[in-house]
C-alpha cells in the first residue's frame, strides 16, 4: 500500500489514520525534490486491546476517494482551522505530498506549537496563512530542531528583527540544518571575499540565497568573470549591491551586458558602480538610450558636463525622465517610440 490512493492525489480516510504516526524524513538536502518513502499499511486483522476499542469514536463519513483537500474541510477540524488562518489549500496541494501531510496532523497536538514558535520568531499573525501555504512542511519539523536553527542564527549575530525578516521572506529557511546554513554562509563569504558583516547584509536582503540551489549562483559568477570580463572585485561590488544578479537568468544577463557595454559603450567599472541597471528591462534601456541618442543627449561619461548616470537612465518614471533628463515632452517620447 502506498501513501496516496491509486488514481487520486490524497489518501483515503483509512490510510489517513494509518499515516498518523509517520514523520517526514530529513528535508535538509533538496526538500522539493526528495521522493519520500511510502508507509506500510497496518493489517485490518490486527488485534486491539479493550482500552483501545472503547476509544474508537464514530466520525462522520469522509469522502472515500478525493483529489482535493477542500472535500475534507467539513470533516477535518485541522483543515478548517488552517483555512481560517488563511492557508490556501489549493496551492498547498500543488506541493509534493503536502496534502497528505496535512491530513495526518492534529491541530492541537502538532500544529499549535509550530504556530506559537513562528509567532515567537516574528512571523506576523496575518502572515501565518501565506507562510504555511508556501511551506506546509514546517508543521512536521521537530520543534527542538527549529529552535536550534534560530539559536544558530542568533549566535551569528543576526538580530531578532533580521531573523523575522529572513524567515518571512524565505519560508523554507528553517527547514535547513545548522550545518547547511553554516556552509551556505561560508560559501558566499569566501566566494565573494566578503566580510562577516557584508555576508550577513547580503543574505538579509536576499535570504533565498540560503535556501536555493548553488548551481545557478556558481554559473552566474562564472558568466560575470569569464564571459562578461568583470574583475573579481567588481563582481563582489555587483553581487553585494544587487544580490538578485546571483540568481538572474544568464541569457538576460548576457543580453543586457551586451547592449550596455558594446552598444552604449559603458565600461566595466561603471557597470560595477551601478549594477541595478541589470535589474531593468532591456527594452526600457534601449528605448531611452535611442531617444537620448536621437536628441544628442546620450552622454554617459561622468567627466562630461551633460553626464547622465545609469541610475537616472533606468530608475526614473517616464514623465520625470522626459522632462529632467531628455529635456523633452512625453508626447515627443511617445511619438519617437512609434518610429522605432
Coordinates of N, CA, C and O in Angstrom, one line a residue, residues 37 60 68 78 89 120 123-124 214 216-217 238 240 323:
X37 N 9.4 8.2 1.4 CA 9.1 6.8 1.5 C 7.6 6.6 1.6 O 6.9 7.3 2.3
X60 N -18.1 11.4 11.3 CA -18.9 11.5 10.1 C -18.2 10.9 8.9 O -16.9 10.9 8.9
X68 N -9.0 16.5 -3.9 CA -8.9 17.8 -3.4 C -9.0 17.9 -1.9 O -9.9 17.2 -1.4
X78 N -8.7 20.2 11.8 CA -7.4 20.7 11.5 C -7.4 21.5 10.2 O -6.9 22.7 10.2
X89 N -5.5 26.0 0.5 CA -5.4 24.6 0.3 C -5.1 24.2 -1.1 O -4.4 23.2 -1.5
X120 N 6.7 33.6 17.7 CA 7.8 33.9 18.6 C 9.0 34.4 17.8 O 9.7 35.3 18.2
X123 N 7.0 36.0 12.8 CA 6.1 36.0 11.7 C 4.8 36.6 12.2 O 4.2 36.1 13.2
X124 N 4.3 37.6 11.5 CA 3.1 38.3 11.9 C 1.8 37.4 11.8 O 1.8 36.5 10.9
X214 N 22.8 26.1 -5.3 CA 24.1 26.9 -5.5 C 24.5 26.8 -7.0 O 25.3 27.7 -7.4
X216 N 23.1 27.5 -10.0 CA 22.9 28.7 -10.8 C 23.7 29.9 -10.3 O 24.2 30.7 -11.1
X217 N 24.0 30.0 -9.0 CA 24.8 31.1 -8.4 C 26.2 30.9 -9.0 O 26.9 31.9 -9.4
X238 N 29.2 44.2 -7.5 CA 27.9 43.9 -8.2 C 27.0 43.0 -7.3 O 25.8 43.4 -7.1
X240 N 27.1 42.4 -4.1 CA 26.7 43.0 -2.8 C 25.6 44.0 -3.0 O 24.7 44.1 -2.2
X323 N 11.2 65.1 -18.9 CA 11.4 66.5 -18.6 C 12.7 66.8 -18.0 O 13.4 67.8 -18.4

